[in-house]
PDB file of C-alpha atoms in Angstrom:
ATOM      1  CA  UNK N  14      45.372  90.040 128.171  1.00 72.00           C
ATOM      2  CA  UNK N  15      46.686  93.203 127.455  1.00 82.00           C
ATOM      3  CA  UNK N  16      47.196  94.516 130.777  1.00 84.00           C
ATOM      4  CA  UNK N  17      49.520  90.939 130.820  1.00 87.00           C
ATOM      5  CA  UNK N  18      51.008  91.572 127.825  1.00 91.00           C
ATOM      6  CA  UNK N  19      53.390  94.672 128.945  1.00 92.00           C
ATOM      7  CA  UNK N  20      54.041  92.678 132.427  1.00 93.00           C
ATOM      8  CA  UNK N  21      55.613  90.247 130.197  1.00 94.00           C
ATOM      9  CA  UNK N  22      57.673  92.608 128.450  1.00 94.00           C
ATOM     10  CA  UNK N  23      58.984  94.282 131.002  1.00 95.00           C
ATOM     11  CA  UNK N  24      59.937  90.459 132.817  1.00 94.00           C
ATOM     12  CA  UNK N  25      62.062  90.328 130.158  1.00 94.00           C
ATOM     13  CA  UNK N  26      64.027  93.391 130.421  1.00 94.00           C
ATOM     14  CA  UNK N  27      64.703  92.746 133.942  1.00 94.00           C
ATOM     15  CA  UNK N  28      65.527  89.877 134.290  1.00 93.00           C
ATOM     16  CA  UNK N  29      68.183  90.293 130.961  1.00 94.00           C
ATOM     17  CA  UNK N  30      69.288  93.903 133.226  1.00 93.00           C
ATOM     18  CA  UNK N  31      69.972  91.297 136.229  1.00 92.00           C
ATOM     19  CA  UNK N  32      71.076  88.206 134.590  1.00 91.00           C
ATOM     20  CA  UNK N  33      73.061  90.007 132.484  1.00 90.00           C
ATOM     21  CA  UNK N  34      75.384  90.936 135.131  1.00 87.00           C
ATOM     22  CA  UNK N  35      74.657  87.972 137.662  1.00 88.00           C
ATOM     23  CA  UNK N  36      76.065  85.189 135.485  1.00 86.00           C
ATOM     24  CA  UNK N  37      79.590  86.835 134.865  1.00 88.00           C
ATOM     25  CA  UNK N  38      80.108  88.780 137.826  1.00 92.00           C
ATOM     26  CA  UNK N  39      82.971  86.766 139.109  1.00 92.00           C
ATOM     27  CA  UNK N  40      85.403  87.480 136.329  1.00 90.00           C
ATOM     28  CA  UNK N  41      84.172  90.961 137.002  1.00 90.00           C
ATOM     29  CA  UNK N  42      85.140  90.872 140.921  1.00 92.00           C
ATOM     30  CA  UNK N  43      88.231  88.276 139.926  1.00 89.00           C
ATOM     31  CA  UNK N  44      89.648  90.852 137.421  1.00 87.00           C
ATOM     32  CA  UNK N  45      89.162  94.397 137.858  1.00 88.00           C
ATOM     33  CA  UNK N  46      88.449  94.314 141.304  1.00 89.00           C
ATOM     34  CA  UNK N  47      91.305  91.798 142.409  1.00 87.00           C
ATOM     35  CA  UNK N  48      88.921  89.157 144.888  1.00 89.00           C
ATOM     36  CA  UNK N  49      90.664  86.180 144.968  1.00 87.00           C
ATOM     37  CA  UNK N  50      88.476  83.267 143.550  1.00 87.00           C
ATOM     38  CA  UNK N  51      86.686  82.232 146.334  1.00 90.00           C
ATOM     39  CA  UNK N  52      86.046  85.698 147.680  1.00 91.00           C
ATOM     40  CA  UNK N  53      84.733  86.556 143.984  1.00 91.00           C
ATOM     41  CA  UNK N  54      82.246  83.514 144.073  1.00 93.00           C
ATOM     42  CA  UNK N  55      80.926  84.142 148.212  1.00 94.00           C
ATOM     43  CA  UNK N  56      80.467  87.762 146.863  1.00 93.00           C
ATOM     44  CA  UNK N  57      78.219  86.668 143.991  1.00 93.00           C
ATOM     45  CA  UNK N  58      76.290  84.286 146.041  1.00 94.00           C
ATOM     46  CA  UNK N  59      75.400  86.696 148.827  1.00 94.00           C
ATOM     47  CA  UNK N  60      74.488  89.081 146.336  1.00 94.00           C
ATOM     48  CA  UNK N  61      72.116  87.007 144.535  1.00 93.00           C
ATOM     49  CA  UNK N  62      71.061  84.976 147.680  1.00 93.00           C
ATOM     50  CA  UNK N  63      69.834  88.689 149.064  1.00 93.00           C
ATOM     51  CA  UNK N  64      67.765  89.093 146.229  1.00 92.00           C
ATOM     52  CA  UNK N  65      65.814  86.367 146.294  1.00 90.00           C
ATOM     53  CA  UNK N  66      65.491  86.792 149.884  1.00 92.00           C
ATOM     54  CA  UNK N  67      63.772  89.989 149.400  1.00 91.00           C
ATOM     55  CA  UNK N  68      61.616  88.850 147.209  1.00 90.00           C
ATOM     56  CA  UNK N  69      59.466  87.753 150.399  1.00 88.00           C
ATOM     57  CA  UNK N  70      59.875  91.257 151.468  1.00 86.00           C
ATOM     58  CA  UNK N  71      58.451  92.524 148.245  1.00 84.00           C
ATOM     59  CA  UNK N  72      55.692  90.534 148.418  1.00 82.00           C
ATOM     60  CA  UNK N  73      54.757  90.950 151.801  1.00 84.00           C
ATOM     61  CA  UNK N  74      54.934  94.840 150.846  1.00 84.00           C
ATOM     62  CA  UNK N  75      52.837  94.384 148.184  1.00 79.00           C
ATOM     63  CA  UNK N  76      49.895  92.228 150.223  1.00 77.00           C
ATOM     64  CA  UNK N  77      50.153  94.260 153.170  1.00 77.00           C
ATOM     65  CA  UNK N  78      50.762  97.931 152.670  1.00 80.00           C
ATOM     66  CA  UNK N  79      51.430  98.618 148.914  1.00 83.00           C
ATOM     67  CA  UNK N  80      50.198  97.359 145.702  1.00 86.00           C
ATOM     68  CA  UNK N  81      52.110  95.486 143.240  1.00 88.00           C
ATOM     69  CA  UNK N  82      52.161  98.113 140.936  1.00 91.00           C
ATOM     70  CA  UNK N  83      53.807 100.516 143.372  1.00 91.00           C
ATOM     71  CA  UNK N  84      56.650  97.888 144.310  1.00 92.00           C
ATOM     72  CA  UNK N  85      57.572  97.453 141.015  1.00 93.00           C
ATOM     73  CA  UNK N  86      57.911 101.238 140.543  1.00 94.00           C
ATOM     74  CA  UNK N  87      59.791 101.534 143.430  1.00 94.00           C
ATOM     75  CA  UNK N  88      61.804  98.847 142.827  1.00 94.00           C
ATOM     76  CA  UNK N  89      63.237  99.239 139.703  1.00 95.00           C
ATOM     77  CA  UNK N  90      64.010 103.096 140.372  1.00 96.00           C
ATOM     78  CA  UNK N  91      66.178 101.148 143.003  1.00 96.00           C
ATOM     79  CA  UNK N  92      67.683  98.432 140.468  1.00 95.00           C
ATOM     80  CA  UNK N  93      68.462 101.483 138.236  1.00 96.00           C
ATOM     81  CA  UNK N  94      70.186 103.989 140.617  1.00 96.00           C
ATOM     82  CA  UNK N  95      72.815 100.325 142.015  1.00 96.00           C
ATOM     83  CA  UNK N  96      73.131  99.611 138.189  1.00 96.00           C
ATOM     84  CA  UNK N  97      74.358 103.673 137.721  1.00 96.00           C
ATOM     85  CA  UNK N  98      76.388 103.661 140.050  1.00 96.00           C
ATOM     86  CA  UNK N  99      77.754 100.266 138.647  1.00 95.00           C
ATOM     87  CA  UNK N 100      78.203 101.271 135.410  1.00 95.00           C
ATOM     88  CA  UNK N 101      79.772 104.772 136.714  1.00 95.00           C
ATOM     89  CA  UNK N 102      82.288 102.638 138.292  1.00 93.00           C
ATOM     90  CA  UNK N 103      83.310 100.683 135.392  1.00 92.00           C
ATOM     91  CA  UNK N 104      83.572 103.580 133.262  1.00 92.00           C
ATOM     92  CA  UNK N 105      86.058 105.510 135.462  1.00 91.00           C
ATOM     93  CA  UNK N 106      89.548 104.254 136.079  1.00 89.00           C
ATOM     94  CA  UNK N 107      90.117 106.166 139.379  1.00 88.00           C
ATOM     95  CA  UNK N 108      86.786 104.304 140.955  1.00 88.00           C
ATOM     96  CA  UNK N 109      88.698 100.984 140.567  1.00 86.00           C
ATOM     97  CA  UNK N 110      92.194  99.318 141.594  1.00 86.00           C
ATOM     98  CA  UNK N 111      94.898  99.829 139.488  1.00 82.00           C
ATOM     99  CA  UNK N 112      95.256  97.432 136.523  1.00 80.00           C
ATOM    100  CA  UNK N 113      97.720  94.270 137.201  1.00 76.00           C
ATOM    101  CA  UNK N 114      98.351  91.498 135.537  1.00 65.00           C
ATOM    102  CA  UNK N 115      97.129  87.861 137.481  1.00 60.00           C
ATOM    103  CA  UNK N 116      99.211  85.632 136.447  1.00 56.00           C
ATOM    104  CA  UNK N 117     102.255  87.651 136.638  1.00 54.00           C
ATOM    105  CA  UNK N 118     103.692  86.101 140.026  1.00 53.00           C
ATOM    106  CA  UNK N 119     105.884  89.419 140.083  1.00 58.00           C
ATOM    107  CA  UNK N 120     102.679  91.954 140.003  1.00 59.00           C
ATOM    108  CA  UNK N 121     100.868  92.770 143.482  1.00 68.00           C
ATOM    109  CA  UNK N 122      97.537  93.146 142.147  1.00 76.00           C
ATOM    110  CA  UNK N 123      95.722  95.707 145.012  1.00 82.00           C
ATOM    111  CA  UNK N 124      92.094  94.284 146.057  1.00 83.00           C
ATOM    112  CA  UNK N 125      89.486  96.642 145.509  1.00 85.00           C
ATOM    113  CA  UNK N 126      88.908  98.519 149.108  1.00 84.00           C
ATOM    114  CA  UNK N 127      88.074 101.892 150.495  1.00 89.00           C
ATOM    115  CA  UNK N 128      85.316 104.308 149.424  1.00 90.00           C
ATOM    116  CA  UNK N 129      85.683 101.765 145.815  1.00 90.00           C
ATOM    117  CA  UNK N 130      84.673  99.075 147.794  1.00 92.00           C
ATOM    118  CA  UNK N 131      82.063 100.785 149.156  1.00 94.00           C
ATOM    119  CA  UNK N 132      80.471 102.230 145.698  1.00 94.00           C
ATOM    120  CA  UNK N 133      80.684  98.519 144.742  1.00 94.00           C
ATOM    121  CA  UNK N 134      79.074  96.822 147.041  1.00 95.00           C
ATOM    122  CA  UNK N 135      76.529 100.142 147.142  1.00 96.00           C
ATOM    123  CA  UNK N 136      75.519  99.599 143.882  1.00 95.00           C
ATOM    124  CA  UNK N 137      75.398  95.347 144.357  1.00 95.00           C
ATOM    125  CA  UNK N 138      73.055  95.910 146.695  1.00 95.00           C
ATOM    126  CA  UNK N 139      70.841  98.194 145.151  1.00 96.00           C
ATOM    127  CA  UNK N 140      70.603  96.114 142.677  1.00 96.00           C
ATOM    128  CA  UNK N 141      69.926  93.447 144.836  1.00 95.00           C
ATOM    129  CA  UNK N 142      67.365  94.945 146.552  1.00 95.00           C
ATOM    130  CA  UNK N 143      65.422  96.329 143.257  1.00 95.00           C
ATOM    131  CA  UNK N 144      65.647  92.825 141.903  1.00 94.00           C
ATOM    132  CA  UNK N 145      64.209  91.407 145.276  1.00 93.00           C
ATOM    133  CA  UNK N 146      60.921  93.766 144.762  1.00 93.00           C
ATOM    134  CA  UNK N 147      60.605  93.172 140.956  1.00 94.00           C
ATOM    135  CA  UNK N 148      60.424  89.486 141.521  1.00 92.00           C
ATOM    136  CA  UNK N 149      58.167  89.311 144.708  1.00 90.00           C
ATOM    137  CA  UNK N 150      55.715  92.269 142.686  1.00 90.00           C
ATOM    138  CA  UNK N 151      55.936  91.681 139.074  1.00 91.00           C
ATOM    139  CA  UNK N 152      54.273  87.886 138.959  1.00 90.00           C
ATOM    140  CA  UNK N 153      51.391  88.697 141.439  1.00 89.00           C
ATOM    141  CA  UNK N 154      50.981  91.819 139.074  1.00 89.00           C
ATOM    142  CA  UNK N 155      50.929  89.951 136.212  1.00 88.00           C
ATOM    143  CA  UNK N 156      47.973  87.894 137.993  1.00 86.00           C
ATOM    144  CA  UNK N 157      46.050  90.083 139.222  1.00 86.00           C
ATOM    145  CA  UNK N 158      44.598  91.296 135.533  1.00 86.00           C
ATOM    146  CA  UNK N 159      42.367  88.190 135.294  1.00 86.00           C
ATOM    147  CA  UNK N 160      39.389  87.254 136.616  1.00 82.00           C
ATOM    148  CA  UNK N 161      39.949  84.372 139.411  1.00 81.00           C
ATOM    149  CA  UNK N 162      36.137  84.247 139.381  1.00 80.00           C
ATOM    150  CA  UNK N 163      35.373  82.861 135.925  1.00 86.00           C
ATOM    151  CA  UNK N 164      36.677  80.052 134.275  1.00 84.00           C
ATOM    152  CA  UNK N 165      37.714  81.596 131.531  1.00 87.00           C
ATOM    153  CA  UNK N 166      39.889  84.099 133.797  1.00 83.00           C
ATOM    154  CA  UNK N 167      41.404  81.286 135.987  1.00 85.00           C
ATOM    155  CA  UNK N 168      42.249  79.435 132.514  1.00 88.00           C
ATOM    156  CA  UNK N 169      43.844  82.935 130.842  1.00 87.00           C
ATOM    157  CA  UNK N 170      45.713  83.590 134.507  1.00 88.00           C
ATOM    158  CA  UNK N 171      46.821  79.750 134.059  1.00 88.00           C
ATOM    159  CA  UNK N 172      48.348  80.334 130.502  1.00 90.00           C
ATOM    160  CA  UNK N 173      49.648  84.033 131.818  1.00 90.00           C
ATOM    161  CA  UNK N 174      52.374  81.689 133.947  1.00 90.00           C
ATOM    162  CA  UNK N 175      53.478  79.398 131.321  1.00 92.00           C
ATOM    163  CA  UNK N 176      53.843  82.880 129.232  1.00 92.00           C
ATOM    164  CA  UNK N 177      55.641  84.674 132.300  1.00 93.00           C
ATOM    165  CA  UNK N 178      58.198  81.718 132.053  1.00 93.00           C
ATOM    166  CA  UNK N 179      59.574  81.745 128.709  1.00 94.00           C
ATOM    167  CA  UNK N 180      59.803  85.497 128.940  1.00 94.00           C
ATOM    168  CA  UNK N 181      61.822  85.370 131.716  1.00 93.00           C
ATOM    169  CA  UNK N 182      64.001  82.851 129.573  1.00 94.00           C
ATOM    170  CA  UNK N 183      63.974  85.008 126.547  1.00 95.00           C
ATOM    171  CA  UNK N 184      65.569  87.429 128.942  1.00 93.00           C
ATOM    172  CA  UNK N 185      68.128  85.536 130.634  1.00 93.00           C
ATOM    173  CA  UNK N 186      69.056  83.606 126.905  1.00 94.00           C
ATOM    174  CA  UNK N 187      69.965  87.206 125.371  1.00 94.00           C
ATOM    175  CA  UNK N 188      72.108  88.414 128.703  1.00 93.00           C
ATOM    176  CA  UNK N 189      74.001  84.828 128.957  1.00 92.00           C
ATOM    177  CA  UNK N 190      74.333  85.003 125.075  1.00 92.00           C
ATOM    178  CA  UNK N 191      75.063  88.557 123.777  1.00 92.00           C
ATOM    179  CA  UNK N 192      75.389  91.077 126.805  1.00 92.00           C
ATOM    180  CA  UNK N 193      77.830  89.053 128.661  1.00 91.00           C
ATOM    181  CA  UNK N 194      79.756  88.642 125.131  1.00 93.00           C
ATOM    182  CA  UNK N 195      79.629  92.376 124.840  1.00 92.00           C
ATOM    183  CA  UNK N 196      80.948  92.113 129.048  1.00 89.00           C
ATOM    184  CA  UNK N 197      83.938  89.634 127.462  1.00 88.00           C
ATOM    185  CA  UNK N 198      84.965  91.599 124.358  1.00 90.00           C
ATOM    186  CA  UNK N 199      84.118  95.256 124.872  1.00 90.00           C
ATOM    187  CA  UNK N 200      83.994  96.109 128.377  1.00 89.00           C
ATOM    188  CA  UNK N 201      82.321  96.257 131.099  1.00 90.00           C
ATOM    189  CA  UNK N 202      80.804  99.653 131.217  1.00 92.00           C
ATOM    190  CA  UNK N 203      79.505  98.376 127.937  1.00 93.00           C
ATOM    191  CA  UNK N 204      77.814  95.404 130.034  1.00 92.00           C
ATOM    192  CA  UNK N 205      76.681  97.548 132.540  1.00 93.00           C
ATOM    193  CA  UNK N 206      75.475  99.998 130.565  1.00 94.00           C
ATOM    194  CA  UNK N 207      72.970  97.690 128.429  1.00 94.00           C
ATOM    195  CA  UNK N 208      71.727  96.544 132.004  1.00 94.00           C
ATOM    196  CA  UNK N 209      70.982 100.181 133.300  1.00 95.00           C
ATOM    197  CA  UNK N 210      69.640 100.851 129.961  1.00 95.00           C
ATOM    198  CA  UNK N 211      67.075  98.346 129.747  1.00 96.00           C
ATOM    199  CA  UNK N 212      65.778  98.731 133.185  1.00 95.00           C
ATOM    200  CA  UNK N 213      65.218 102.366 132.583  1.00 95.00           C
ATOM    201  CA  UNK N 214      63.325 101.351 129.405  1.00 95.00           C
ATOM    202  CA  UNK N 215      61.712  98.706 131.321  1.00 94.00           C
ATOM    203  CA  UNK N 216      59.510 101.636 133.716  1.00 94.00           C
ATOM    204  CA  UNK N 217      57.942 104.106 130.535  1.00 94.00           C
ATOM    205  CA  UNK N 218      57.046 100.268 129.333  1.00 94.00           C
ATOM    206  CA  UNK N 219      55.458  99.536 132.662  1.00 94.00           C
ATOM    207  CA  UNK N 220      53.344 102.707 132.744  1.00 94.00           C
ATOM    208  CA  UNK N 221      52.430 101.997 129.081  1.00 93.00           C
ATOM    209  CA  UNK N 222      50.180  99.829 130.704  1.00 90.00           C
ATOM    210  CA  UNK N 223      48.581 101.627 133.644  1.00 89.00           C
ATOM    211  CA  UNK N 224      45.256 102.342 131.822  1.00 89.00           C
ATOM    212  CA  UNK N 225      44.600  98.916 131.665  1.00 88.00           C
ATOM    213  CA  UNK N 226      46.097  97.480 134.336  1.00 87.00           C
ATOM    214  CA  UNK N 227      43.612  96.076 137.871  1.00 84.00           C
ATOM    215  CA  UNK N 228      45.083  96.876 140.537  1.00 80.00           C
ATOM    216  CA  UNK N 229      44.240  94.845 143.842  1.00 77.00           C
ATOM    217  CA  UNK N 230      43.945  96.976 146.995  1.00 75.00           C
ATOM    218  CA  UNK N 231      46.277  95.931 150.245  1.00 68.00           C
ATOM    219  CA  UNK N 232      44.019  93.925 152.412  1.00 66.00           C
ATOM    220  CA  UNK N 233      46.816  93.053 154.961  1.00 61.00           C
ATOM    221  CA  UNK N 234      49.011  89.902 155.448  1.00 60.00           C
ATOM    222  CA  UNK N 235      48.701  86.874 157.404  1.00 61.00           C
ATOM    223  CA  UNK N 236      51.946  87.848 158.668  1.00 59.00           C
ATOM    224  CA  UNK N 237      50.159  90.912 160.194  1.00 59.00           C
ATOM    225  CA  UNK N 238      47.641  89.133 161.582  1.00 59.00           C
ATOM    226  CA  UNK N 239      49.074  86.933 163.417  1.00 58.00           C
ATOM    227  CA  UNK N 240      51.790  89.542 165.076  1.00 54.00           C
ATOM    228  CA  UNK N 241      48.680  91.662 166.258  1.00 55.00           C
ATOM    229  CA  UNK N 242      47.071  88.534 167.725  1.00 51.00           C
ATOM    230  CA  UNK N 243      50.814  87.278 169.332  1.00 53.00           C
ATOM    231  CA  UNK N 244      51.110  90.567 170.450  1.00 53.00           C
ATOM    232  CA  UNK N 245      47.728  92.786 171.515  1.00 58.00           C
TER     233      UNK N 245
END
């Protein structure tokens, strides 16, 4: 269980670095970066549509060519460098559209667009894809340390999930609660900041672990199979 114990830790770091951000991001896009409302909301459900899309891809990685343990690596130097270059942007005045007031009918409030468009959406999508491989790698990680072969493993690898789930809450309840507060009331970059923070804490965490983690060699995919045998 202790192999499990710093996969559970580290759940809830990332998913308080992603949440953190997730959950709010349409004031975010709405008010510094001068989307209209419905633009703001499409945004931030593409965004977090694509990373639970690639989650499928970071699993299939991780069964086919990878291990789990290397995803997760990979994929939260990812997460980092999009949250970065997030928080880089929120920092910086010139990286965003000059400051307006919305409900002032006599302002023309400039939508976000250029190379600051492009950093944004850079960065979004990093994230995106980081998150994508955390969450199809990090669970099947997290599994892999018990013994399927014993009762006693299948019943610690049952009790691993029901762990793996109220982490994951724990994180999101402290980025819905205090980060997005600190979002609300002392900036952004603030926001951001915490979210880069804790993923780069989340890694030396992760590695904590390698002595004891078991890590299950690639064996292939279905998926594989069946495309050599559509296509031989």
């Amino acid at each position: 269980m202790l192999a499990a114990f710093f996969v559970l830790v580290v759940e809830i770091l990332e998913n308080l670095a992603y949440l953190a951000n997730a959950s709010n991001l349409v004031l975010y896009l709405s008010k510094f970066m001068h989307f209209s409302p419905s633009s703001s909301a499409n945004i931030v459900t593409n965004f977090m549509g694509t990373a639970f899309f690639l989650a499928l891809l970071g699993g299939f990685l991780a069964d086919a060519f990878f291990t789990t343990y290397h995803i997760y690596v990979i994929s939260a130097a990812i997460e980092f460098m999009g949250l970065l270059i997030l928080t880089v942007q929120a920092q910086i005045p010139s990286l965003k559209p000059p400051t307006c007031v919305l409900v002032d009918t006599n302002s023309s409030c400039q939508e976000v667009s250029g190379g600051e468009a492009a950093m944004l959406f850079a960065g979004l999508y990093l994230v995106a894809l980081g998150v994508g491989g955390i969450k199809g790698s990090l669970p099947p990680h997290g599994a892999e340390q018990f013994d399927e072969t014993t009762p006693q493993g299948r019943k610690q690898r049952s009790a691993f999930f029901n762990y793996y789930v109220f982490c994951l809450s724990c994180g999101a309840l402290i980025a819905v609660t205090f980060v997005v507060w600190i979002e609300d009331n002392k900036g952004w970059q603030w926001g951001f900041g915490i979210s880069t923070a804790t993923i780069l804490l989340s890694v030396p965490l992760f590695f904590l672990g390698s002595p004891f983690y078991r890590n299950k060699i690639p064996n292939g995919s279905p998926i594989t199979t069946m495309f050599k045998v559509e296509f031989r």
